[in-house]
PDB file of C-alpha atoms in Angstrom:
ATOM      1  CA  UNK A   1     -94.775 -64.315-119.625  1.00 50.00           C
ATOM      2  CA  UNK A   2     -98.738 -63.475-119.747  1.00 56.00           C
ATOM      3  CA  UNK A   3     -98.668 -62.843-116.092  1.00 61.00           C
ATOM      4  CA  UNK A   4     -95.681 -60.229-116.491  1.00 68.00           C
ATOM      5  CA  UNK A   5     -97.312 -58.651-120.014  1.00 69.00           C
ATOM      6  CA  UNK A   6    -100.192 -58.292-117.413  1.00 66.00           C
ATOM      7  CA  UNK A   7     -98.642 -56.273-115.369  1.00 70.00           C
ATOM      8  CA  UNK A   8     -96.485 -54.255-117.243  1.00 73.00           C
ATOM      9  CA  UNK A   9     -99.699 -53.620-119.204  1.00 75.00           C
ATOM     10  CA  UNK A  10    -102.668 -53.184-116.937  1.00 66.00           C
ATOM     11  CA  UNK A  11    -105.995 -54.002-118.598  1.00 59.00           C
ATOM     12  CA  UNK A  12    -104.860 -54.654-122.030  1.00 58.00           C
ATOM     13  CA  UNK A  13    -105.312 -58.377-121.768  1.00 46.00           C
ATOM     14  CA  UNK A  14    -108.925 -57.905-120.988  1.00 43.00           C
ATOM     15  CA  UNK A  15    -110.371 -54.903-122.061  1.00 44.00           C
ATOM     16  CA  UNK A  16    -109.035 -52.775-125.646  1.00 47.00           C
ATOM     17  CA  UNK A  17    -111.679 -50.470-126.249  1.00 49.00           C
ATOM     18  CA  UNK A  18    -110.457 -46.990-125.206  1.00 50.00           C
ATOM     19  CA  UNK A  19    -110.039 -43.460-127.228  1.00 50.00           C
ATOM     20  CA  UNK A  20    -107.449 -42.785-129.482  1.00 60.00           C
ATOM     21  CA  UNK A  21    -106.047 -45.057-132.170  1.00 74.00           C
ATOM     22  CA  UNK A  22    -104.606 -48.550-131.127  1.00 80.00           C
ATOM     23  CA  UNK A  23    -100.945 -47.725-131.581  1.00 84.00           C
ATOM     24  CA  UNK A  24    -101.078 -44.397-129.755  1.00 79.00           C
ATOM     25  CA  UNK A  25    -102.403 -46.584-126.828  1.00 79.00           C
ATOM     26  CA  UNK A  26     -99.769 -49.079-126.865  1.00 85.00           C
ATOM     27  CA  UNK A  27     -97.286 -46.561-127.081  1.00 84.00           C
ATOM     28  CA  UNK A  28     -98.635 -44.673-123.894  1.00 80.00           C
ATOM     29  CA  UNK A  29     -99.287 -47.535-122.021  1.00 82.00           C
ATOM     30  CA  UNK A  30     -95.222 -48.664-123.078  1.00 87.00           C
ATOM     31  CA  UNK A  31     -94.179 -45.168-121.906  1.00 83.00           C
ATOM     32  CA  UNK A  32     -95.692 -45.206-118.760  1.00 80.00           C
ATOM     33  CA  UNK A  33     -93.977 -48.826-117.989  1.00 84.00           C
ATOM     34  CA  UNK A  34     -90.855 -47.456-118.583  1.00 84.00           C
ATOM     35  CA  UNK A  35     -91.231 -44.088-116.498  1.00 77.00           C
ATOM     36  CA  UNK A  36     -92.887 -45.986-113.988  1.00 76.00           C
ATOM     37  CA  UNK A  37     -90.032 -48.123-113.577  1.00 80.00           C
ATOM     38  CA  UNK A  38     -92.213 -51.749-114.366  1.00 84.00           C
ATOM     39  CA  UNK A  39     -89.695 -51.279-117.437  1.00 85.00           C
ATOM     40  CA  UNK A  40     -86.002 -50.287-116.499  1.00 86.00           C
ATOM     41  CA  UNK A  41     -83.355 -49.099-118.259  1.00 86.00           C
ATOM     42  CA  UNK A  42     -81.771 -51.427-120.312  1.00 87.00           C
ATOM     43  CA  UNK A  43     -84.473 -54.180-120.558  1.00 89.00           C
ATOM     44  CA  UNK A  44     -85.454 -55.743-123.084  1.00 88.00           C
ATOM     45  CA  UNK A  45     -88.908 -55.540-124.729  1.00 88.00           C
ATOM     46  CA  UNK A  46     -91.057 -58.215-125.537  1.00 85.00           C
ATOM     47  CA  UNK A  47     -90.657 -59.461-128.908  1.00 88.00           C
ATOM     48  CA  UNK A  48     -93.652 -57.703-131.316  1.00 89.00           C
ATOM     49  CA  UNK A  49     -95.077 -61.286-131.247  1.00 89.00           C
ATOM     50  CA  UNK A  50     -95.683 -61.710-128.034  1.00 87.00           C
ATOM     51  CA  UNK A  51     -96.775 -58.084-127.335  1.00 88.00           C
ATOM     52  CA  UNK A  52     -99.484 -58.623-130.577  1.00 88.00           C
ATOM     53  CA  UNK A  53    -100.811 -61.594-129.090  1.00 87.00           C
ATOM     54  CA  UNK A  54    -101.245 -59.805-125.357  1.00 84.00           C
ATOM     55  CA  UNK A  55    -102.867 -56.785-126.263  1.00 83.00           C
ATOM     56  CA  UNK A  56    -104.647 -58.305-129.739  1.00 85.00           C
ATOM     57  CA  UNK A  57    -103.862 -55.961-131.808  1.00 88.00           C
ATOM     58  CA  UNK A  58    -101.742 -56.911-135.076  1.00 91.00           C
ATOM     59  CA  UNK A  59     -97.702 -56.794-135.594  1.00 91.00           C
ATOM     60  CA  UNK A  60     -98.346 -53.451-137.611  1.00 93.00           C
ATOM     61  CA  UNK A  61    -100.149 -51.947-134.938  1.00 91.00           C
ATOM     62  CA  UNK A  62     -96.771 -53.055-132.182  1.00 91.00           C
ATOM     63  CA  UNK A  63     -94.346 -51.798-134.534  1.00 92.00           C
ATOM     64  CA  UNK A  64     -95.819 -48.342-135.187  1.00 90.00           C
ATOM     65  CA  UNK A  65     -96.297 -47.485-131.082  1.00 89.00           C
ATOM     66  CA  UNK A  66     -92.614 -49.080-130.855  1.00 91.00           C
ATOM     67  CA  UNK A  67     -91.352 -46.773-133.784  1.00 89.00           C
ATOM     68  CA  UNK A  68     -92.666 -43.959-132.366  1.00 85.00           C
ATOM     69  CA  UNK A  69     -91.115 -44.583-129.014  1.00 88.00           C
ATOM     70  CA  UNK A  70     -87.592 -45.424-130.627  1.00 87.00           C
ATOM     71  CA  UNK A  71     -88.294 -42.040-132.282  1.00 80.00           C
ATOM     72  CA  UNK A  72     -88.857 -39.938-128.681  1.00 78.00           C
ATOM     73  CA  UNK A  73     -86.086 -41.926-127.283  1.00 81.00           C
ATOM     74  CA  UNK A  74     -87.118 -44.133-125.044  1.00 86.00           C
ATOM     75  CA  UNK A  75     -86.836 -47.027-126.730  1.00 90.00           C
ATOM     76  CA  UNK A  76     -83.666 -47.981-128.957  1.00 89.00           C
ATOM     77  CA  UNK A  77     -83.423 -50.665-131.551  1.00 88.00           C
ATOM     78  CA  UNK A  78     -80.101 -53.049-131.753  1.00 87.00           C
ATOM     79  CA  UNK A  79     -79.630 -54.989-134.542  1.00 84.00           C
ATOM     80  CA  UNK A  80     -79.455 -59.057-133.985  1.00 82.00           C
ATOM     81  CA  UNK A  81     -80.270 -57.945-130.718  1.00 83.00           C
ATOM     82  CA  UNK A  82     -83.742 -56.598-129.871  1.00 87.00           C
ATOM     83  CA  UNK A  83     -85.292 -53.496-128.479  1.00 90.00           C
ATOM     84  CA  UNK A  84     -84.551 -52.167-125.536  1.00 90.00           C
ATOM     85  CA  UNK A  85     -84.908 -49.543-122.987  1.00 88.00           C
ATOM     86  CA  UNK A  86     -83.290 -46.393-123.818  1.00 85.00           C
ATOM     87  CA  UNK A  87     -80.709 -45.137-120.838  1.00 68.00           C
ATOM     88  CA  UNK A  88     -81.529 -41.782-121.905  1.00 53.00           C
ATOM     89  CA  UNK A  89     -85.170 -41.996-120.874  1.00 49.00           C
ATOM     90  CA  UNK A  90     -86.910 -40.225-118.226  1.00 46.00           C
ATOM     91  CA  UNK A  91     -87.666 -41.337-114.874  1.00 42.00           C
ATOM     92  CA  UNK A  92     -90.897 -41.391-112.910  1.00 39.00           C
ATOM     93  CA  UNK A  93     -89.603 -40.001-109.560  1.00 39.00           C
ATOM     94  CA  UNK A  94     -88.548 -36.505-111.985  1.00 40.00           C
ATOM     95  CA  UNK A  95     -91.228 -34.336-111.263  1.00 39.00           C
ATOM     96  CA  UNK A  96     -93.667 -34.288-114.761  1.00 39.00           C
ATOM     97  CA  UNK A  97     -93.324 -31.248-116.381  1.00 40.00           C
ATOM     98  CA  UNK A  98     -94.739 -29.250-119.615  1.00 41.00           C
ATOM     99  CA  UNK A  99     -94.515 -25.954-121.669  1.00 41.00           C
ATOM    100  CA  UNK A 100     -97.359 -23.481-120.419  1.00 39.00           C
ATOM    101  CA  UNK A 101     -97.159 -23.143-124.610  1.00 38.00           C
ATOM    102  CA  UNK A 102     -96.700 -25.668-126.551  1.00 40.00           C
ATOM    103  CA  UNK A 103     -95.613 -23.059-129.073  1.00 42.00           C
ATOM    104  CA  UNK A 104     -93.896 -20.381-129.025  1.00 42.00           C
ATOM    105  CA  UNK A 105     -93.338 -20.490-125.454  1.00 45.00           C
ATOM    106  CA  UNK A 106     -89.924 -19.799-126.145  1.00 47.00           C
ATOM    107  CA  UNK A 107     -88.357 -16.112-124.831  1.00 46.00           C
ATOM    108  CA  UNK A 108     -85.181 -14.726-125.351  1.00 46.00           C
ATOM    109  CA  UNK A 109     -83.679 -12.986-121.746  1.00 43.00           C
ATOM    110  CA  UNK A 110     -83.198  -9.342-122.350  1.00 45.00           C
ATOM    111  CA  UNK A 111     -84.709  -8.945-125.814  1.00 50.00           C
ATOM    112  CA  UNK A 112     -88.169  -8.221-127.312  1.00 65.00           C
ATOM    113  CA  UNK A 113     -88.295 -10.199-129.684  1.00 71.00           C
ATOM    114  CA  UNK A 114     -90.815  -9.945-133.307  1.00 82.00           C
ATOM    115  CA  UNK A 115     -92.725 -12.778-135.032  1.00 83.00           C
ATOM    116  CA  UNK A 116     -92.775 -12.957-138.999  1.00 86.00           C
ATOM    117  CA  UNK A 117     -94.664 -14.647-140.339  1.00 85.00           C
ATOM    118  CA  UNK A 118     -93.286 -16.934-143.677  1.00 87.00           C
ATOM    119  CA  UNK A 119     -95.271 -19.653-144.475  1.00 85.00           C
ATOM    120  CA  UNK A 120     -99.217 -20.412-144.114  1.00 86.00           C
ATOM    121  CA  UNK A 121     -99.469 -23.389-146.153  1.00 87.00           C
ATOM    122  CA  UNK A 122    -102.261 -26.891-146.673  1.00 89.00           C
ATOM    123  CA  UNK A 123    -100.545 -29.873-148.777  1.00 90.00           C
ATOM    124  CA  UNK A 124    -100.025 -33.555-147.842  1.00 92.00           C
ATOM    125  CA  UNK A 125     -97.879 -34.326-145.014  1.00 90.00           C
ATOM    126  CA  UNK A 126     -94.193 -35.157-145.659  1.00 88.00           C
ATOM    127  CA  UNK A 127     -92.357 -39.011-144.681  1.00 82.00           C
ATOM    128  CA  UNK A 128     -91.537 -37.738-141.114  1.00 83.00           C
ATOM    129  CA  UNK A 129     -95.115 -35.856-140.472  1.00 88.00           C
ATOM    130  CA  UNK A 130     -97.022 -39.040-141.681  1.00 84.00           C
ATOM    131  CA  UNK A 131     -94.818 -41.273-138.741  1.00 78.00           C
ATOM    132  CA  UNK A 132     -95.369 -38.631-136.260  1.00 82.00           C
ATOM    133  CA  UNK A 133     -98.856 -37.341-136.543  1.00 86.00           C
ATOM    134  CA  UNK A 134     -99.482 -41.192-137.272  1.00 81.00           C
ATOM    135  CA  UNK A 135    -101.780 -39.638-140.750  1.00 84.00           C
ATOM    136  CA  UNK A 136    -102.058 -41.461-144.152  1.00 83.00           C
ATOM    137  CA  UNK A 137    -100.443 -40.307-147.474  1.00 83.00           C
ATOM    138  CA  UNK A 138    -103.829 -39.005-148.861  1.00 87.00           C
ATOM    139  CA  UNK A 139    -104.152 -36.409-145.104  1.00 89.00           C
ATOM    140  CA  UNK A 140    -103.849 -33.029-144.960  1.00 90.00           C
ATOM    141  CA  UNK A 141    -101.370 -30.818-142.626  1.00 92.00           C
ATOM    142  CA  UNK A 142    -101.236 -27.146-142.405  1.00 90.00           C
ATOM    143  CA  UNK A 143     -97.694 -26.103-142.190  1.00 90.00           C
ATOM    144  CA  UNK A 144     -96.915 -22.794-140.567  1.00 89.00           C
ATOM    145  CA  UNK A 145     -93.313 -20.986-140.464  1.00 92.00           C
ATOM    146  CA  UNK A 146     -92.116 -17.989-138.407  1.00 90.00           C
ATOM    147  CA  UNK A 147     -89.255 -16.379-137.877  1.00 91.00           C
ATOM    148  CA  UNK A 148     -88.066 -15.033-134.471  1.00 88.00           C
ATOM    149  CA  UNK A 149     -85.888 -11.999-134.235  1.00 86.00           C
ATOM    150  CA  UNK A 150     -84.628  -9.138-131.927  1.00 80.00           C
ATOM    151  CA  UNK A 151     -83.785  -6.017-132.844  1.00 77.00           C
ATOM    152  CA  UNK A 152     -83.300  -6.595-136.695  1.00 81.00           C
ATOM    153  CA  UNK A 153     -81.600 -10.144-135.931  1.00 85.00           C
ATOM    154  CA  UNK A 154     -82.802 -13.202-136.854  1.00 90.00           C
ATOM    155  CA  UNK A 155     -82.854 -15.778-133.786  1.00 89.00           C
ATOM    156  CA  UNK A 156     -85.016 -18.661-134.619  1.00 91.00           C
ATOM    157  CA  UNK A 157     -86.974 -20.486-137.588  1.00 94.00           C
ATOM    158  CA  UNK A 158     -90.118 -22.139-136.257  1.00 92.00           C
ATOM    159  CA  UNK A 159     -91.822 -24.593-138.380  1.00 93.00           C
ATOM    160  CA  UNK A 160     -95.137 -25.984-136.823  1.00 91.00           C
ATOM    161  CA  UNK A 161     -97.120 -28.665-138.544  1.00 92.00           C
ATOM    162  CA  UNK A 162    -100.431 -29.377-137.803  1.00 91.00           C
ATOM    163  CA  UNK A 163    -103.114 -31.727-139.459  1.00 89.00           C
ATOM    164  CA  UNK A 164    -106.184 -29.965-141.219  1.00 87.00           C
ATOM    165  CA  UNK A 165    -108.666 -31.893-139.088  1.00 86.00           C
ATOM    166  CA  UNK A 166    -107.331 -29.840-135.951  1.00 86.00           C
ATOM    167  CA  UNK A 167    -106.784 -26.657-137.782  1.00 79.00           C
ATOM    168  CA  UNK A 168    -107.913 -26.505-141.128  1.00 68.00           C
ATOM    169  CA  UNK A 169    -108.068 -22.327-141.642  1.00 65.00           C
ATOM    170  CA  UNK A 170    -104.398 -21.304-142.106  1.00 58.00           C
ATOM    171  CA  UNK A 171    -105.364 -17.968-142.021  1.00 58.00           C
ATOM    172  CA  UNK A 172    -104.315 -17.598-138.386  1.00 58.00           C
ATOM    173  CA  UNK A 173    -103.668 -13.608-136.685  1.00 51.00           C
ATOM    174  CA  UNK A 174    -102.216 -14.896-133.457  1.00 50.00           C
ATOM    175  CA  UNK A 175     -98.590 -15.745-132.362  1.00 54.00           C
ATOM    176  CA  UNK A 176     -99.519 -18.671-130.464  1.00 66.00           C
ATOM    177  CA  UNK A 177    -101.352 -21.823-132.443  1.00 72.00           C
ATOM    178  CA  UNK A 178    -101.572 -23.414-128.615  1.00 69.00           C
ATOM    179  CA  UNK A 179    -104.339 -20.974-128.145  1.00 71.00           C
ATOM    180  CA  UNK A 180    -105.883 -21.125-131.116  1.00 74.00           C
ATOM    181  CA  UNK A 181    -106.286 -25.242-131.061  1.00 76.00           C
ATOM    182  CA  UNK A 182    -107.519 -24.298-127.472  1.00 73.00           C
ATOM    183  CA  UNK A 183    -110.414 -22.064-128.672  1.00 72.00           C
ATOM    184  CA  UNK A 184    -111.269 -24.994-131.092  1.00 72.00           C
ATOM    185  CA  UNK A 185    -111.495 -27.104-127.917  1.00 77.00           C
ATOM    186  CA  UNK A 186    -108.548 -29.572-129.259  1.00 82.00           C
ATOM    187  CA  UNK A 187    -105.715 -28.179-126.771  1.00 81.00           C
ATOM    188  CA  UNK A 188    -102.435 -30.161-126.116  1.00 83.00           C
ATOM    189  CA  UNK A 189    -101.632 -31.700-122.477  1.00 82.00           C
ATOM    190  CA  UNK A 190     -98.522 -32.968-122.944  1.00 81.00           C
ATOM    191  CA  UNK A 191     -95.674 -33.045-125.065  1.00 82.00           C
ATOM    192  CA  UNK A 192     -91.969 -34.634-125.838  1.00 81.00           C
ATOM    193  CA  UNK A 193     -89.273 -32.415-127.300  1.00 82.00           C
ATOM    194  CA  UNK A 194     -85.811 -33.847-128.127  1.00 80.00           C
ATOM    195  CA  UNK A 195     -83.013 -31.629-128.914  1.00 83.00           C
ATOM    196  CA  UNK A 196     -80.171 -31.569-131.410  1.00 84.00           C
ATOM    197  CA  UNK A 197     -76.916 -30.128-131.881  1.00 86.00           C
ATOM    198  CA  UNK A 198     -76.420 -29.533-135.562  1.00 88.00           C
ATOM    199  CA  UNK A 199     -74.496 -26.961-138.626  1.00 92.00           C
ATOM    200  CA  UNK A 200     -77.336 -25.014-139.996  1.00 93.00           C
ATOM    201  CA  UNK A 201     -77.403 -25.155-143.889  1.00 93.00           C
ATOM    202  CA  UNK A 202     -79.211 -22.981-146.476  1.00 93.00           C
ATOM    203  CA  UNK A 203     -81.823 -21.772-147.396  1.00 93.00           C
ATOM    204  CA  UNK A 204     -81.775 -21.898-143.381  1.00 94.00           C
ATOM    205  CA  UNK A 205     -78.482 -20.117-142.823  1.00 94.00           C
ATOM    206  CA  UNK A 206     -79.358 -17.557-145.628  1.00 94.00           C
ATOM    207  CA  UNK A 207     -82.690 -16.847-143.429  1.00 93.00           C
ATOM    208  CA  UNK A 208     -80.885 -16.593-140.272  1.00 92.00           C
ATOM    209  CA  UNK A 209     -77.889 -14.371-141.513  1.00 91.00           C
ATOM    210  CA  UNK A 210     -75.871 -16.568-140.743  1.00 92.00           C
ATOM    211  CA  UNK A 211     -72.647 -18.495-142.875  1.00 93.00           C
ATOM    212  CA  UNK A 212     -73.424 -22.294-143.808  1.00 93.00           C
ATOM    213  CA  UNK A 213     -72.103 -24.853-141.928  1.00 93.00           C
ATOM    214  CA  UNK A 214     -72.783 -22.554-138.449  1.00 92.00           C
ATOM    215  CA  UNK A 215     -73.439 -24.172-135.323  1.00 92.00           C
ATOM    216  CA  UNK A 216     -77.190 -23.861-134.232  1.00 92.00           C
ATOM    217  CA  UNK A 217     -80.019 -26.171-132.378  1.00 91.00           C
ATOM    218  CA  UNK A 218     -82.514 -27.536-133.630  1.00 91.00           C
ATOM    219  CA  UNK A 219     -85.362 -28.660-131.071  1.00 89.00           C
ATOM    220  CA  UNK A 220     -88.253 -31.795-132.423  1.00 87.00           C
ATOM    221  CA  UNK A 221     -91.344 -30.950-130.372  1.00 88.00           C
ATOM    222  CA  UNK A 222     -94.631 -33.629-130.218  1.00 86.00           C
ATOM    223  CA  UNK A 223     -97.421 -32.558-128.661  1.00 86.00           C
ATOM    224  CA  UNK A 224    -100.380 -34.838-127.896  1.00 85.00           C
ATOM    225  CA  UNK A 225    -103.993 -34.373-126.869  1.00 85.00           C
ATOM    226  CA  UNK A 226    -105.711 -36.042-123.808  1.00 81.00           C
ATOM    227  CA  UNK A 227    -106.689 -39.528-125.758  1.00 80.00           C
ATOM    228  CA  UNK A 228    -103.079 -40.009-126.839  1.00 77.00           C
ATOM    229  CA  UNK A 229    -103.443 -38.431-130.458  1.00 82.00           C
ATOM    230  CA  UNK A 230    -100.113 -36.824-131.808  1.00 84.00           C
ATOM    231  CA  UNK A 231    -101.798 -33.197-132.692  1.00 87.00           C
ATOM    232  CA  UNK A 232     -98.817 -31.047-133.317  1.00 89.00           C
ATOM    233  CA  UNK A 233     -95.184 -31.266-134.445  1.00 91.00           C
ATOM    234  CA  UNK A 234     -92.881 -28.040-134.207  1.00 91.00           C
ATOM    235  CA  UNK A 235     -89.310 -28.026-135.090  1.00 92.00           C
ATOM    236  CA  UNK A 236     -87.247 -24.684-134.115  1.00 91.00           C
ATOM    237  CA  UNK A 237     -83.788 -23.900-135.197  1.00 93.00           C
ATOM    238  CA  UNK A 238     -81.833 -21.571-133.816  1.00 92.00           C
ATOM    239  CA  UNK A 239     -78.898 -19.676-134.033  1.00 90.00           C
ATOM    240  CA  UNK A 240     -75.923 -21.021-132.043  1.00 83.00           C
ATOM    241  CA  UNK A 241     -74.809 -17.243-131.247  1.00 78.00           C
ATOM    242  CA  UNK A 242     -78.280 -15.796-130.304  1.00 64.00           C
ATOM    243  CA  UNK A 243     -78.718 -14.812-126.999  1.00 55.00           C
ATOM    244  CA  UNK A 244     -79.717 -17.282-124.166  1.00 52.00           C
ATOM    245  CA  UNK A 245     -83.127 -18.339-123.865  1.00 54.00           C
ATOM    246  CA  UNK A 246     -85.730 -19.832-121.652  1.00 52.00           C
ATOM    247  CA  UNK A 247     -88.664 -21.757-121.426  1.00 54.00           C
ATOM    248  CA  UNK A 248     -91.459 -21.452-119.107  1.00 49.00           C
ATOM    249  CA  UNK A 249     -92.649 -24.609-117.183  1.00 46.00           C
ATOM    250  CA  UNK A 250     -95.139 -25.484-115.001  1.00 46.00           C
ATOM    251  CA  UNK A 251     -95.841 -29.017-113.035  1.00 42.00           C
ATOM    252  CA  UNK A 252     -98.748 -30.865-114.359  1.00 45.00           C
ATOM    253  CA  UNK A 253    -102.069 -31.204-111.935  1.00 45.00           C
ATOM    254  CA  UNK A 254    -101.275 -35.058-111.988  1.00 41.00           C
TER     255      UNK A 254
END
């Protein structure tokens, strides 16, 4: 089993220091076993035990960078059963892609479209920001919410929450926070964004003009800097009547 933890995990068995916190390791070093393929579809993972005892790191440490890859869906938990390999999960031989902007990058095909801004906010980070910008209870996030609309009608509600270490002045005069983390030298290079089919509710339907219980999408966007550190999490509802919309990607360098 050593020999096979060895190679799904390259280096670990030898060598831990690295950037980044432990778990945010594990979890990209997990990730890139299953898109490389050393972990396929459907497997099962090593037991937390055995995975501790490899890399030599404790069981917390495992079952954070395993929670946060149930959470981006590669992973999925069974109970009685194990953990295994997500079938939803992306392959290596799909060419790698990202957002040019990890926020609002998002464009609406025939419209020009207005920013409001709702929120600019600093308070302690809520249940899900804790798991996914992997903060304590006692951190700080600044939480930032626009609104998206074309010609008088509401499209989108943007929340974007960042922790105060990475952006601690809220007091922010530009439509894109990608470019403002960039100018602080803390810029994103990749990111994971799942997306949901859902009936939006108020005060969310009020804000959109829209009548409770309407069909919209709501998109759950990580992004993550160079060493692995979660540095940004966006969720975006939309409208399920708005016009169509598109995203611009690029292929990464590597």
């Amino acid at each position: 089993m050593s020999d096979t933890l060895a190679a799904m995990l390259p280096g670990w068995g030898t060598d831990i220091n690295g950037a980044g916190p432990l778990y945010q390791r594990l979890r990209l070093a997990l990730e890139k076993a299953i898109l490389s393929g050393k972990l396929k579809v459907g497997d099962v993972l090593y037991p937390e035990r055995d995975l501790a005892e490899h890399v030599r790191v404790s069981r917390v440490t495992v079952r954070k960078a395993i929670d946060h890859l149930v959470q981006d869906g590669f992973l999925v938990r069974r109970r009685g059963s194990g953990t295994f390999v997500a079938g939803s999960a992306v392959r290596a031989d799909q060419p790698p892609l990202r957002a040019n902007f990890l926020t609002g990058d998002t464009s609406w095909l025939g419209s020009d479209t207005k920013v409001e801004w709702i929120e600019r906010s600093t308070s302690h980070p809520a249940p899900e920001e804790m798991m996914t910008l992997g903060l304590s209870s006692d951190s700080r996030v600044v939480r930032i919410t626009r609104l998206r609309s074309s010609a008088g009608q509401p499209l989108a509600i943007e929340r974007i929450c960042v922790s105060s270490e990475f952006l601690p002045d809220t007091r922010i005069d530009t439509s894109s926070i990608c470019n403002t983390l960039a100018d602080a030298s803390f810029r994103p290079v990749r990111a994971i964004q799942r997306t949901f089919a859902l009936n939006i509710e108020d005060p969310d339907a009020t804000t959109l003009g829209v009548a409770i219980g309407t069909a919209g999408l709501l998109t759950k966007r990580v992004a993550y800097l160079a060493s692995g550190r979660a540095i940004e999490f966006s969720r975006s509802l939309f409208r399920g009547d708005a016009e169509r919309f598109v995203s611009e990607l690029t292929f990464l360098e590597n």
